[in-house]
């Protein structure tokens, strides 16, 4: 094989040197030769770009050596397929992982520039909605850090998740233009484009060996162009690839229209092709059955599978060994069409027999389920599916037929079971059920927290659990401590490193050594000062951007996540009104001052969620401006919650709101990010909250609310929200005040849909959990008054969060599912700067 990076390559110092003088020279070079600017006319963005290219030069050697190593050694590779990657800005993270943060900061200072300002300049790639996309980003970070051969496959949306503005208290969506000034971290590979077919029909033919074969005659063919982004490990030579696909028209496109002289028609049709990867669907935890979404899914999955096959061909490996070479993880059902696509490729394109192809396919895929919410389970109207993917539907019918035979053998005379497990839903209008296809086509099925994995087995996937108990496992989610501690909270990171060394960054369990210092008054003092300084930063941000003064000594109570009824931001709002009512009734009441902060986007078509944002802003308007409140409570809705802003928010919390209805939040990862930055959690026994509470200790967690079991029992016994309204005067007062128009300039109709949903249905049991929540909040307020006691609990939260590193999650996947060993990458020229771990800021 031809070496990609010959060992005798001339490495130019200006592109790799990491001393301050070289960095400065390289930066000014890039400003001149790439941005074509000189300092007098350069914008802040020009400086950012020049720095990004300077840093990129310094990681290319590792990236290419990693690629070369994988090509040569052909190791078992994890392919992480995800329709979303919510990456966050690259520059800061790459500086950290390269060990260049401080030296680059110094170099910039010597040029009169501020690194923090330049980092702020980066437009983050918002290629995801929330937790699911962010999980994919944390996992590719950990895969690289653990030196696992891996590739992330996804979609290069031209417009990621919308930017959120707030006008008159309502959410307004603005198009995300993340690519408008260019993206220095990606490399387009047009030479590696692949073709993807859509629509048309299938036909039967006999091949040269006299075998019966099927050929797909598509209606149209598109081109997928890969865009590669390096994903660096922390303190390793490994730099894996994130390969995102962009849709384009093939060169041959609509030749006929051109020939007929319909030039504009042809060009128009060409630009239509690019629509497939134009925009991210902005719904979190809900599914709509839109054709373009199915096109997106098939498009990126087909490109990715063809790409894996092509790589094996370069490596001279036979496709018989596909499952030995790749472990493909399906991040939710979004890429599940891959099961049928791999079958199609093996059967139709490479002439495999059915049994052989099925054996390979079912030893390749593993499926992660992310939700129990029925509205989020993907299913496609059969007619739509048939017109878009006719060959895949045939293959799915065959898979289903053989599968249902197996079910009949294991569970004879059980027609209901067959109907429930069928990949085709035939109960009314017919649908293709993607979760069923994923379960049948995968060798492993996992939930994302212990409770969630249990509930999957007991409810949503119960039939599949009875059929294939051996496939089921749990992998509790985790988050990367590099981005969410070291980069986002350098004050805390430095304090920790001063006490216990820097091993925790790669082995988060070492945080446990901090327990020794809980009894050290000096340490508690320093720890408190760190939190105070971070809160002050956020208070400054709020003053600058919202002209609201918040008291940095008040309890920072934060709920930041997508807005959803099951996450119950409105329960938090009910508590704020409760406190407000108490202050109105007794203006001298002695309460613990609190700042309630919210952040999160609502799906643009999700009316209730948008009304919840308006509700919070309306309460904020009244509370923040009522002289009776005397600044004891403040409410701020922080706009445009994204990864960049999340990095500011998690470290500043005293209290983390994790208050979903028990049984509804599969895991949560925000809960982990808060807790590892020293916030205490007020939460239900839901998702990973349960495991966080076990880890940090039940005394260091504020628990309230019904359990998942009690929720089900209550619903089964005929839950009536009016009972709670009628029997709880304080709750009644809150609802009545909201209904009266007090918070809506006298308009009693504004919040009526929300209040009606609570009083007449209350699917998420807010009224049932209200009293328990209020009482728990009182315990929080009391505890916060004893700042020494609070600080001890806060330190113990940090010290005991080791389990929730995404490194641990990836090790679980490796051990139980992927079984892909680490591969060391040798980079002869590379020198690691180990002295660069305590960030200056
Ligand atoms: C972690 C994260 C989430 C997920 O938060 P949950 O509280 O688990 O729902 C969503 N958005 C962003 C930007 C995040 O960083």
mmCIF file of N, CA and C in Angstrom, residues 35-115:
data_model
loop_
_atom_site.group_PDB
_atom_site.id
_atom_site.type_symbol
_atom_site.label_atom_id
_atom_site.label_comp_id
_atom_site.label_asym_id
_atom_site.label_seq_id
_atom_site.Cartn_x
_atom_site.Cartn_y
_atom_site.Cartn_z
ATOM 1 N N UNK A 35 -6.751 34.549 4.601
ATOM 2 C CA UNK A 35 -7.823 35.551 4.700
ATOM 3 C C UNK A 35 -7.566 36.753 3.782
ATOM 4 N N UNK A 36 -6.332 36.868 3.296
ATOM 5 C CA UNK A 36 -5.961 38.003 2.442
ATOM 6 C C UNK A 36 -6.236 39.340 3.134
ATOM 7 N N UNK A 37 -5.789 39.420 4.366
ATOM 8 C CA UNK A 37 -5.974 40.659 5.142
ATOM 9 C C UNK A 37 -4.666 40.978 5.879
ATOM 10 N N UNK A 38 -4.522 42.248 6.222
ATOM 11 C CA UNK A 38 -3.443 42.623 7.135
ATOM 12 C C UNK A 38 -4.111 43.253 8.361
ATOM 13 N N UNK A 39 -3.391 43.321 9.468
ATOM 14 C CA UNK A 39 -4.052 43.684 10.720
ATOM 15 C C UNK A 39 -4.917 44.944 10.662
ATOM 16 N N UNK A 40 -4.531 45.954 9.938
ATOM 17 C CA UNK A 40 -5.337 47.182 9.989
ATOM 18 C C UNK A 40 -6.757 46.985 9.491
ATOM 19 N N UNK A 41 -6.925 46.105 8.498
ATOM 20 C CA UNK A 41 -8.270 45.929 7.940
ATOM 21 C C UNK A 41 -8.928 44.607 8.345
ATOM 22 N N UNK A 42 -8.241 43.822 9.173
ATOM 23 C CA UNK A 42 -8.800 42.507 9.532
ATOM 24 C C UNK A 42 -9.964 42.663 10.509
ATOM 25 N N UNK A 43 -11.011 41.850 10.311
ATOM 26 C CA UNK A 43 -12.118 41.809 11.270
ATOM 27 C C UNK A 43 -11.798 40.769 12.337
ATOM 28 N N UNK A 44 -12.620 40.769 13.365
ATOM 29 C CA UNK A 44 -12.441 39.766 14.409
ATOM 30 C C UNK A 44 -12.545 38.362 13.808
ATOM 31 N N UNK A 45 -13.472 38.235 12.835
ATOM 32 C CA UNK A 45 -13.635 36.922 12.209
ATOM 33 C C UNK A 45 -12.386 36.512 11.416
ATOM 34 N N UNK A 46 -11.748 37.484 10.773
ATOM 35 C CA UNK A 46 -10.498 37.166 10.070
ATOM 36 C C UNK A 46 -9.460 36.611 11.053
ATOM 37 N N UNK A 47 -9.392 37.233 12.204
ATOM 38 C CA UNK A 47 -8.434 36.754 13.212
ATOM 39 C C UNK A 47 -8.800 35.350 13.685
ATOM 40 N N UNK A 48 -10.109 35.152 13.896
ATOM 41 C CA UNK A 48 -10.546 33.814 14.299
ATOM 42 C C UNK A 48 -10.144 32.779 13.248
ATOM 43 N N UNK A 49 -10.404 33.103 11.970
ATOM 44 C CA UNK A 49 -10.101 32.155 10.895
ATOM 45 C C UNK A 49 -8.594 31.891 10.832
ATOM 46 N N UNK A 50 -7.809 32.943 10.943
ATOM 47 C CA UNK A 50 -6.349 32.776 10.887
ATOM 48 C C UNK A 50 -5.875 31.860 12.013
ATOM 49 N N UNK A 51 -6.474 32.033 13.181
ATOM 50 C CA UNK A 51 -6.080 31.181 14.300
ATOM 51 C C UNK A 51 -6.559 29.742 14.091
ATOM 52 N N UNK A 52 -7.801 29.601 13.590
ATOM 53 C CA UNK A 52 -8.334 28.253 13.348
ATOM 54 C C UNK A 52 -7.414 27.500 12.375
ATOM 55 N N UNK A 53 -6.979 28.166 11.318
ATOM 56 C CA UNK A 53 -6.089 27.488 10.366
ATOM 57 C C UNK A 53 -4.730 27.178 10.996
ATOM 58 N N UNK A 54 -4.286 28.053 11.860
ATOM 59 C CA UNK A 54 -3.016 27.803 12.544
ATOM 60 C C UNK A 54 -3.113 26.534 13.397
ATOM 61 N N UNK A 55 -4.235 26.411 14.073
ATOM 62 C CA UNK A 55 -4.432 25.231 14.923
ATOM 63 C C UNK A 55 -4.647 23.987 14.053
ATOM 64 N N UNK A 56 -5.397 24.159 12.979
ATOM 65 C CA UNK A 56 -5.658 23.017 12.097
ATOM 66 C C UNK A 56 -4.362 22.438 11.539
ATOM 67 N N UNK A 57 -3.453 23.340 11.145
ATOM 68 C CA UNK A 57 -2.156 22.857 10.650
ATOM 69 C C UNK A 57 -1.500 21.925 11.666
ATOM 70 N N UNK A 58 -1.680 22.262 12.935
ATOM 71 C CA UNK A 58 -0.990 21.511 13.991
ATOM 72 C C UNK A 58 -1.682 20.207 14.368
ATOM 73 N N UNK A 59 -2.830 19.958 13.763
ATOM 74 C CA UNK A 59 -3.443 18.649 14.037
ATOM 75 C C UNK A 59 -3.439 17.744 12.798
ATOM 76 N N UNK A 60 -3.099 18.328 11.640
ATOM 77 C CA UNK A 60 -3.199 17.538 10.400
ATOM 78 C C UNK A 60 -2.300 16.318 10.391
ATOM 79 N N UNK A 61 -1.117 16.473 10.943
ATOM 80 C CA UNK A 61 -0.185 15.359 10.958
ATOM 81 C C UNK A 61 -0.792 14.162 11.692
ATOM 82 N N UNK A 62 -1.398 14.437 12.828
ATOM 83 C CA UNK A 62 -2.033 13.353 13.581
ATOM 84 C C UNK A 62 -3.212 12.754 12.842
ATOM 85 N N UNK A 63 -3.966 13.641 12.202
ATOM 86 C CA UNK A 63 -5.176 13.176 11.509
ATOM 87 C C UNK A 63 -4.798 12.225 10.368
ATOM 88 N N UNK A 64 -3.813 12.666 9.575
ATOM 89 C CA UNK A 64 -3.435 11.839 8.425
ATOM 90 C C UNK A 64 -2.730 10.562 8.873
ATOM 91 N N UNK A 65 -1.926 10.666 9.915
ATOM 92 C CA UNK A 65 -1.279 9.446 10.429
ATOM 93 C C UNK A 65 -2.314 8.467 10.965
ATOM 94 N N UNK A 66 -3.342 8.983 11.593
ATOM 95 C CA UNK A 66 -4.395 8.104 12.107
ATOM 96 C C UNK A 66 -5.096 7.405 10.948
ATOM 97 N N UNK A 67 -5.461 8.188 9.935
ATOM 98 C CA UNK A 67 -6.135 7.613 8.759
ATOM 99 C C UNK A 67 -5.259 6.548 8.129
ATOM 100 N N UNK A 68 -3.992 6.869 8.000
ATOM 101 C CA UNK A 68 -3.049 5.928 7.379
ATOM 102 C C UNK A 68 -2.944 4.637 8.202
ATOM 103 N N UNK A 69 -2.836 4.801 9.517
ATOM 104 C CA UNK A 69 -2.727 3.632 10.397
ATOM 105 C C UNK A 69 -3.940 2.724 10.233
ATOM 106 N N UNK A 70 -5.119 3.323 10.204
ATOM 107 C CA UNK A 70 -6.350 2.523 10.082
ATOM 108 C C UNK A 70 -6.408 1.821 8.728
ATOM 109 N N UNK A 71 -5.984 2.534 7.678
ATOM 110 C CA UNK A 71 -6.017 1.902 6.354
ATOM 111 C C UNK A 71 -5.081 0.706 6.320
ATOM 112 N N UNK A 72 -3.902 0.874 6.898
ATOM 113 C CA UNK A 72 -2.905 -0.188 6.832
ATOM 114 C C UNK A 72 -3.243 -1.356 7.744
ATOM 115 N N UNK A 73 -3.637 -1.055 8.965
ATOM 116 C CA UNK A 73 -3.873 -2.130 9.926
ATOM 117 C C UNK A 73 -5.262 -2.726 9.795
ATOM 118 N N UNK A 74 -6.154 -2.023 9.127
ATOM 119 C CA UNK A 74 -7.541 -2.497 8.942
ATOM 120 C C UNK A 74 -8.129 -3.051 10.236
ATOM 121 N N UNK A 75 -8.122 -2.257 11.296
ATOM 122 C CA UNK A 75 -8.638 -2.755 12.580
ATOM 123 C C UNK A 75 -10.161 -2.770 12.589
ATOM 124 N N UNK A 76 -10.735 -3.462 13.562
ATOM 125 C CA UNK A 76 -12.187 -3.402 13.774
ATOM 126 C C UNK A 76 -12.563 -1.954 14.105
ATOM 127 N N UNK A 77 -13.573 -1.452 13.430
ATOM 128 C CA UNK A 77 -13.892 -0.030 13.480
ATOM 129 C C UNK A 77 -15.326 0.191 13.929
ATOM 130 N N UNK A 78 -15.492 1.148 14.827
ATOM 131 C CA UNK A 78 -16.836 1.538 15.242
ATOM 132 C C UNK A 78 -17.347 2.590 14.272
ATOM 133 N N UNK A 79 -18.507 2.335 13.668
ATOM 134 C CA UNK A 79 -19.154 3.346 12.825
ATOM 135 C C UNK A 79 -20.364 3.858 13.581
ATOM 136 N N UNK A 80 -20.300 5.102 14.022
ATOM 137 C CA UNK A 80 -21.382 5.677 14.810
ATOM 138 C C UNK A 80 -22.286 6.468 13.881
ATOM 139 N N UNK A 81 -23.466 5.921 13.598
ATOM 140 C CA UNK A 81 -24.394 6.559 12.667
ATOM 141 C C UNK A 81 -25.414 7.388 13.427
ATOM 142 N N UNK A 82 -25.438 8.681 13.107
ATOM 143 C CA UNK A 82 -26.341 9.565 13.827
ATOM 144 C C UNK A 82 -26.829 10.672 12.904
ATOM 145 N N UNK A 83 -28.130 10.900 12.880
ATOM 146 C CA UNK A 83 -28.682 11.998 12.077
ATOM 147 C C UNK A 83 -28.322 13.352 12.687
ATOM 148 N N UNK A 84 -27.798 13.338 13.924
ATOM 149 C CA UNK A 84 -27.459 14.591 14.603
ATOM 150 C C UNK A 84 -26.100 14.500 15.294
ATOM 151 N N UNK A 85 -25.319 15.552 15.160
ATOM 152 C CA UNK A 85 -24.099 15.732 15.959
ATOM 153 C C UNK A 85 -24.105 17.179 16.442
ATOM 154 N N UNK A 86 -24.363 17.371 17.712
ATOM 155 C CA UNK A 86 -24.414 18.740 18.250
ATOM 156 C C UNK A 86 -23.037 19.056 18.838
ATOM 157 N N UNK A 87 -22.136 19.499 17.954
ATOM 158 C CA UNK A 87 -20.710 19.468 18.292
ATOM 159 C C UNK A 87 -20.261 20.573 19.237
ATOM 160 N N UNK A 88 -20.807 21.749 19.066
ATOM 161 C CA UNK A 88 -20.233 22.880 19.798
ATOM 162 C C UNK A 88 -18.991 23.368 19.090
ATOM 163 N N UNK A 89 -18.499 24.549 19.494
ATOM 164 C CA UNK A 89 -17.334 25.134 18.819
ATOM 165 C C UNK A 89 -16.108 24.220 18.914
ATOM 166 N N UNK A 90 -15.292 24.236 17.859
ATOM 167 C CA UNK A 90 -14.131 23.350 17.794
ATOM 168 C C UNK A 90 -12.855 23.952 18.379
ATOM 169 N N UNK A 91 -12.665 25.261 18.192
ATOM 170 C CA UNK A 91 -11.337 25.840 18.444
ATOM 171 C C UNK A 91 -10.851 25.586 19.871
ATOM 172 N N UNK A 92 -11.650 25.945 20.848
ATOM 173 C CA UNK A 92 -11.224 25.795 22.238
ATOM 174 C C UNK A 92 -10.920 24.344 22.564
ATOM 175 N N UNK A 93 -11.814 23.459 22.114
ATOM 176 C CA UNK A 93 -11.637 22.033 22.386
ATOM 177 C C UNK A 93 -10.366 21.496 21.734
ATOM 178 N N UNK A 94 -10.106 21.907 20.507
ATOM 179 C CA UNK A 94 -8.888 21.435 19.836
ATOM 180 C C UNK A 94 -7.631 21.976 20.526
ATOM 181 N N UNK A 95 -7.687 23.228 20.985
ATOM 182 C CA UNK A 95 -6.535 23.785 21.710
ATOM 183 C C UNK A 95 -6.242 22.956 22.962
ATOM 184 N N UNK A 96 -7.308 22.592 23.657
ATOM 185 C CA UNK A 96 -7.139 21.787 24.866
ATOM 186 C C UNK A 96 -6.561 20.415 24.528
ATOM 187 N N UNK A 97 -7.148 19.772 23.537
ATOM 188 C CA UNK A 97 -6.713 18.413 23.228
ATOM 189 C C UNK A 97 -5.296 18.376 22.656
ATOM 190 N N UNK A 98 -4.893 19.468 22.024
ATOM 191 C CA UNK A 98 -3.520 19.543 21.526
ATOM 192 C C UNK A 98 -2.545 19.998 22.610
ATOM 193 N N UNK A 99 -3.062 20.459 23.722
ATOM 194 C CA UNK A 99 -2.182 20.988 24.768
ATOM 195 C C UNK A 99 -1.593 22.340 24.398
ATOM 196 N N UNK A 100 -2.333 23.127 23.611
ATOM 197 C CA UNK A 100 -1.789 24.397 23.135
ATOM 198 C C UNK A 100 -2.544 25.620 23.664
ATOM 199 N N UNK A 101 -3.444 25.416 24.592
ATOM 200 C CA UNK A 101 -4.319 26.515 24.999
ATOM 201 C C UNK A 101 -3.524 27.712 25.539
ATOM 202 N N UNK A 102 -2.689 27.453 26.509
ATOM 203 C CA UNK A 102 -1.996 28.573 27.161
ATOM 204 C C UNK A 102 -0.998 29.254 26.243
ATOM 205 N N UNK A 103 -0.291 28.459 25.475
ATOM 206 C CA UNK A 103 0.746 29.051 24.626
ATOM 207 C C UNK A 103 0.096 29.878 23.518
ATOM 208 N N UNK A 104 -1.015 29.423 23.028
ATOM 209 C CA UNK A 104 -1.708 30.200 21.998
ATOM 210 C C UNK A 104 -2.307 31.471 22.599
ATOM 211 N N UNK A 105 -2.810 31.351 23.796
ATOM 212 C CA UNK A 105 -3.353 32.543 24.461
ATOM 213 C C UNK A 105 -2.263 33.611 24.603
ATOM 214 N N UNK A 106 -1.092 33.130 25.018
ATOM 215 C CA UNK A 106 0.056 34.031 25.180
ATOM 216 C C UNK A 106 0.453 34.656 23.834
ATOM 217 N N UNK A 107 0.497 33.816 22.801
ATOM 218 C CA UNK A 107 0.875 34.319 21.477
ATOM 219 C C UNK A 107 -0.108 35.394 21.022
ATOM 220 N N UNK A 108 -1.393 35.141 21.240
ATOM 221 C CA UNK A 108 -2.405 36.125 20.834
ATOM 222 C C UNK A 108 -2.230 37.425 21.623
ATOM 223 N N UNK A 109 -1.965 37.275 22.914
ATOM 224 C CA UNK A 109 -1.774 38.464 23.744
ATOM 225 C C UNK A 109 -0.629 39.315 23.220
ATOM 226 N N UNK A 110 0.445 38.645 22.826
ATOM 227 C CA UNK A 110 1.603 39.394 22.323
ATOM 228 C C UNK A 110 1.279 40.109 21.019
ATOM 229 N N UNK A 111 0.220 39.640 20.340
ATOM 230 C CA UNK A 111 -0.216 40.328 19.130
ATOM 231 C C UNK A 111 -1.347 41.309 19.420
ATOM 232 N N UNK A 112 -1.637 41.501 20.701
ATOM 233 C CA UNK A 112 -2.691 42.443 21.083
ATOM 234 C C UNK A 112 -4.092 41.879 20.927
ATOM 235 N N UNK A 113 -4.211 40.547 20.890
ATOM 236 C CA UNK A 113 -5.540 39.934 20.727
ATOM 237 C C UNK A 113 -5.884 39.112 21.959
ATOM 238 N N UNK A 114 -7.175 38.939 22.161
ATOM 239 C CA UNK A 114 -7.642 38.210 23.328
ATOM 240 C C UNK A 114 -8.240 36.877 22.882
ATOM 241 N N UNK A 115 -7.678 35.773 23.383
ATOM 242 C CA UNK A 115 -8.128 34.445 22.925
ATOM 243 C C UNK A 115 -9.614 34.229 23.208
#
